[in-house]
CSV table of C-alpha atoms in Angstrom, one decimal:
chain,number,residue,atom,x,y,z
A,1,UNK,CA,-0.1,-13.0,18.7
A,2,UNK,CA,1.2,-12.5,15.1
A,3,UNK,CA,-0.3,-14.5,12.2
A,4,UNK,CA,0.5,-14.7,8.5
A,5,UNK,CA,-1.9,-15.5,5.7
A,6,UNK,CA,-0.6,-16.5,2.2
A,7,UNK,CA,-3.3,-16.2,-0.6
A,8,UNK,CA,-3.1,-19.0,-2.8
A,9,UNK,CA,-1.6,-22.4,-1.9
A,10,UNK,CA,-0.7,-22.9,-5.6
A,11,UNK,CA,0.5,-20.4,-8.1
A,12,UNK,CA,1.4,-21.3,-11.6
A,13,UNK,CA,3.1,-19.0,-14.1
A,14,UNK,CA,4.8,-19.2,-17.5
A,15,UNK,CA,8.5,-19.0,-17.8
A,16,UNK,CA,9.4,-15.3,-18.3
A,17,UNK,CA,6.2,-14.1,-16.7
A,18,UNK,CA,5.7,-12.0,-13.6
A,19,UNK,CA,5.7,-13.8,-10.4
A,20,UNK,CA,3.5,-12.5,-7.6
A,21,UNK,CA,3.1,-14.3,-4.3
A,22,UNK,CA,0.8,-12.7,-1.8
A,23,UNK,CA,1.4,-12.4,2.1
A,24,UNK,CA,-0.7,-10.5,4.6
A,25,UNK,CA,0.2,-10.3,8.4
A,26,UNK,CA,-1.3,-9.3,11.6
A,27,UNK,CA,0.8,-7.7,14.0
A,28,UNK,CA,0.4,-5.4,17.1
A,29,UNK,CA,3.8,-4.0,16.8
A,30,UNK,CA,6.1,-3.1,13.9
A,31,UNK,CA,6.9,-6.3,12.3
A,32,UNK,CA,9.9,-8.0,11.1
A,33,UNK,CA,8.9,-9.9,8.0
A,34,UNK,CA,10.6,-12.7,5.9
A,35,UNK,CA,10.4,-14.7,2.8
A,36,UNK,CA,11.8,-18.2,2.6
A,37,UNK,CA,12.2,-20.7,-0.2
A,38,UNK,CA,12.1,-24.4,0.1
A,39,UNK,CA,13.1,-27.0,-2.4
A,40,UNK,CA,11.9,-30.6,-2.2
A,41,UNK,CA,13.1,-32.5,0.8
A,42,UNK,CA,15.4,-29.6,1.8
A,43,UNK,CA,15.4,-27.0,4.5
A,44,UNK,CA,14.4,-23.3,4.3
A,45,UNK,CA,16.6,-20.7,2.6
A,46,UNK,CA,16.1,-17.0,3.4
A,47,UNK,CA,15.1,-15.0,0.2
A,48,UNK,CA,14.9,-11.6,2.0
A,49,UNK,CA,13.8,-9.9,5.2
A,50,UNK,CA,12.3,-6.6,6.3
A,51,UNK,CA,13.2,-5.0,9.6
A,52,UNK,CA,13.2,-1.3,9.5
A,53,UNK,CA,14.0,1.5,6.8
A,54,UNK,CA,13.4,1.1,3.1
A,55,UNK,CA,10.1,-0.6,2.5
A,56,UNK,CA,11.2,-2.1,-0.8
A,57,UNK,CA,13.4,-5.1,0.0
A,58,UNK,CA,15.6,-6.8,-2.6
A,59,UNK,CA,16.6,-10.5,-2.0
A,60,UNK,CA,18.6,-13.3,-3.8
A,61,UNK,CA,17.6,-14.8,-7.1
A,62,UNK,CA,16.0,-11.5,-8.4
A,63,UNK,CA,13.2,-11.5,-5.9
A,64,UNK,CA,12.0,-8.6,-4.0
A,65,UNK,CA,9.2,-7.6,-1.6
A,66,UNK,CA,7.4,-4.4,-0.6
A,67,UNK,CA,6.2,-3.8,3.0
A,68,UNK,CA,3.0,-1.8,2.9
A,69,UNK,CA,1.9,-1.0,6.5
A,70,UNK,CA,-1.5,0.5,5.4
A,71,UNK,CA,-2.3,-2.9,3.6
A,72,UNK,CA,-0.5,-5.0,6.2
A,73,UNK,CA,1.1,-6.8,3.2
A,74,UNK,CA,4.5,-8.1,2.1
A,75,UNK,CA,4.0,-9.6,-1.4
A,76,UNK,CA,6.9,-11.3,-3.0
A,77,UNK,CA,7.6,-10.5,-6.8
A,78,UNK,CA,10.0,-11.4,-9.4
A,79,UNK,CA,9.8,-9.7,-12.9
A,80,UNK,CA,10.6,-12.7,-15.0
A,81,UNK,CA,10.0,-16.4,-13.8
A,82,UNK,CA,12.7,-19.0,-14.3
A,83,UNK,CA,12.3,-22.8,-14.3
A,84,UNK,CA,14.6,-22.9,-11.4
A,85,UNK,CA,12.2,-20.8,-9.3
A,86,UNK,CA,9.8,-23.7,-8.9
A,87,UNK,CA,9.7,-24.4,-5.2
A,88,UNK,CA,7.5,-23.7,-2.2
A,89,UNK,CA,7.6,-20.2,-0.6
A,90,UNK,CA,6.9,-19.2,2.9
A,91,UNK,CA,6.1,-15.9,4.4
A,92,UNK,CA,6.9,-15.4,8.1
A,93,UNK,CA,6.7,-12.7,10.8
A,94,UNK,CA,8.9,-12.6,13.9
A,95,UNK,CA,6.9,-12.8,17.1
A,96,UNK,CA,8.2,-12.0,20.6
A,97,UNK,CA,6.7,-14.1,23.5
A,98,UNK,CA,8.1,-13.7,27.1
A,99,UNK,CA,11.4,-12.3,25.7
A,100,UNK,CA,11.9,-15.1,23.2
A,101,UNK,CA,11.7,-14.5,19.4
A,102,UNK,CA,10.2,-17.0,17.2
A,103,UNK,CA,9.0,-17.1,13.5
A,104,UNK,CA,5.3,-17.6,12.7
A,105,UNK,CA,4.8,-18.9,9.2
A,106,UNK,CA,2.2,-18.8,6.7
A,107,UNK,CA,0.8,-22.0,5.1
A,108,UNK,CA,3.1,-21.8,2.2
A,109,UNK,CA,2.6,-21.3,-1.6
A,110,UNK,CA,3.8,-23.8,-4.2
A,111,UNK,CA,5.0,-22.1,-7.3
A,112,UNK,CA,5.0,-24.1,-10.7
A,113,UNK,CA,6.7,-22.6,-13.7
A,114,UNK,CA,5.3,-23.7,-17.1
A,115,UNK,CA,7.7,-23.9,-20.0
B,1,UNK,CA,31.6,-24.1,6.7
B,2,UNK,CA,29.3,-23.1,9.5
B,3,UNK,CA,25.7,-24.6,9.5
B,4,UNK,CA,23.1,-26.8,11.0
B,5,UNK,CA,23.3,-30.5,10.6
B,6,UNK,CA,20.3,-32.7,11.1
B,7,UNK,CA,20.5,-36.5,11.1
B,8,UNK,CA,19.2,-38.8,10.0
B,9,UNK,CA,17.7,-37.5,6.7
B,10,UNK,CA,15.1,-40.2,6.6
B,11,UNK,CA,13.8,-42.1,9.8
B,12,UNK,CA,11.3,-44.9,10.1
B,13,UNK,CA,9.6,-45.6,13.3
B,14,UNK,CA,7.4,-48.5,14.5
B,15,UNK,CA,4.1,-47.8,16.5
B,16,UNK,CA,4.9,-47.4,20.2
B,17,UNK,CA,8.7,-46.5,19.7
B,18,UNK,CA,10.5,-43.4,20.9
B,19,UNK,CA,12.9,-41.9,18.3
B,20,UNK,CA,15.4,-39.1,18.7
B,21,UNK,CA,16.2,-36.7,15.9
B,22,UNK,CA,19.6,-35.0,16.1
B,23,UNK,CA,20.5,-31.3,15.5
B,24,UNK,CA,23.9,-29.8,15.7
B,25,UNK,CA,24.9,-26.2,14.9
B,26,UNK,CA,28.4,-24.7,14.7
B,27,UNK,CA,27.2,-21.2,14.1
B,28,UNK,CA,27.6,-20.2,17.8
B,29,UNK,CA,23.9,-19.3,17.9
B,30,UNK,CA,22.2,-19.1,21.2
B,31,UNK,CA,18.6,-19.7,20.2
B,32,UNK,CA,17.5,-23.0,18.7
B,33,UNK,CA,14.1,-24.3,17.4
B,34,UNK,CA,12.2,-27.3,16.3
B,35,UNK,CA,9.5,-27.1,13.7
B,36,UNK,CA,7.1,-29.7,12.2
B,37,UNK,CA,6.0,-29.4,8.6
B,38,UNK,CA,2.9,-30.9,7.2
B,39,UNK,CA,1.6,-30.4,3.7
B,40,UNK,CA,-0.6,-27.3,3.6
B,41,UNK,CA,0.0,-26.3,7.2
B,42,UNK,CA,3.2,-24.3,6.9
B,43,UNK,CA,5.7,-24.9,9.8
B,44,UNK,CA,4.5,-25.1,13.4
B,45,UNK,CA,6.7,-24.6,16.4
B,46,UNK,CA,7.3,-27.7,18.7
B,47,UNK,CA,10.0,-26.5,21.1
B,48,UNK,CA,12.5,-23.8,21.4
B,49,UNK,CA,15.5,-22.8,23.5
B,50,UNK,CA,17.0,-19.5,24.3
B,51,UNK,CA,20.1,-20.7,26.3
B,52,UNK,CA,21.7,-23.8,27.4
B,53,UNK,CA,19.7,-25.9,30.1
B,54,UNK,CA,16.5,-23.8,29.3
B,55,UNK,CA,13.7,-24.6,26.8
B,56,UNK,CA,10.0,-23.8,26.3
B,57,UNK,CA,7.1,-25.4,24.7
B,58,UNK,CA,5.8,-24.2,21.4
B,59,UNK,CA,2.4,-24.5,19.8
B,60,UNK,CA,2.5,-28.3,19.4
B,61,UNK,CA,4.7,-29.8,22.1
B,62,UNK,CA,2.5,-32.7,23.1
B,63,UNK,CA,4.2,-36.0,22.5
B,64,UNK,CA,7.7,-34.4,22.1
B,65,UNK,CA,10.6,-33.7,24.4
B,66,UNK,CA,13.8,-31.9,24.1
B,67,UNK,CA,17.1,-31.3,25.9
B,68,UNK,CA,19.6,-28.5,25.7
B,69,UNK,CA,22.8,-29.7,27.5
B,70,UNK,CA,25.2,-28.0,25.0
B,71,UNK,CA,25.0,-24.8,23.0
B,72,UNK,CA,25.6,-26.7,19.8
B,73,UNK,CA,22.9,-29.5,20.3
B,74,UNK,CA,19.3,-29.5,20.5
B,75,UNK,CA,17.9,-33.1,20.0
B,76,UNK,CA,14.2,-33.7,19.6
B,77,UNK,CA,12.6,-37.0,20.9
B,78,UNK,CA,9.3,-38.1,19.3
B,79,UNK,CA,7.6,-40.3,22.0
B,80,UNK,CA,4.9,-42.9,21.7
B,81,UNK,CA,2.5,-40.4,23.0
B,82,UNK,CA,2.6,-38.4,19.6
B,83,UNK,CA,-0.2,-39.9,17.7
B,84,UNK,CA,0.6,-38.7,14.3
B,85,UNK,CA,4.3,-38.4,14.1
B,86,UNK,CA,4.7,-38.7,10.3
B,87,UNK,CA,6.1,-35.4,9.1
B,88,UNK,CA,9.1,-33.4,8.1
B,89,UNK,CA,11.0,-32.0,11.0
B,90,UNK,CA,13.1,-28.9,10.7
B,91,UNK,CA,15.7,-27.6,13.2
B,92,UNK,CA,16.7,-24.0,13.2
B,93,UNK,CA,18.9,-21.6,15.0
B,94,UNK,CA,18.9,-17.8,15.4
B,95,UNK,CA,21.2,-14.9,16.0
B,96,UNK,CA,20.1,-11.3,15.8
B,97,UNK,CA,17.2,-11.1,13.1
B,98,UNK,CA,18.1,-14.1,11.1
B,99,UNK,CA,17.0,-17.6,11.5
B,100,UNK,CA,18.9,-20.4,9.8
B,101,UNK,CA,17.5,-23.9,9.1
B,102,UNK,CA,18.9,-27.4,8.8
B,103,UNK,CA,18.0,-29.6,5.8
B,104,UNK,CA,15.4,-31.6,7.8
B,105,UNK,CA,14.5,-35.1,8.8
B,106,UNK,CA,11.6,-37.0,7.3
B,107,UNK,CA,10.0,-39.3,9.9
B,108,UNK,CA,7.6,-42.0,8.8
B,109,UNK,CA,5.7,-44.4,11.1
B,110,UNK,CA,5.6,-47.8,9.6
């Protein structure tokens, strides 16, 4: 079965600083990888996804992530943090069980932006 | 606008009561899912359904039940057998490689 590990349950950066949220996965097959963002008491919004092809994936709100097979990583970055980026971020891998696809999530990383 | 509607947004349950959380989608998606979210634990899969009249248990199905009588609807019942039901519940649906989420229902046991 696939699994996802997000390193750091809380990350705090200053406004304008680099954002780096770490995600490592385990998968026995080429993975489909996702990053979602969640604002308080809301659902999850897709930031970006990797399926095949280019390993550097650009998403919404200036975020991007790079798939590194050798490191089994899919870290999320943004060059300059904005106050509106404060939220919880989830990395996920798509798992196929008995012909059905489902998402397996990491534990989440809460991002705080300091003014 | 197409989307996933969960209701109610907040729900309070007394000990020993069954409650049903609603999930409706107008995206014409075949697959639907229920996840439970607890602080620090990410999202855990409760039940999922690939097609109408068919559903499978996820990782934490005990104390929950579902039905899928219509493509658009996938209600979740939290039964009295669920010993710790206080959580945030998220419904999702999928087509192709993308999964969309509703805005969630926060269930509290009082």
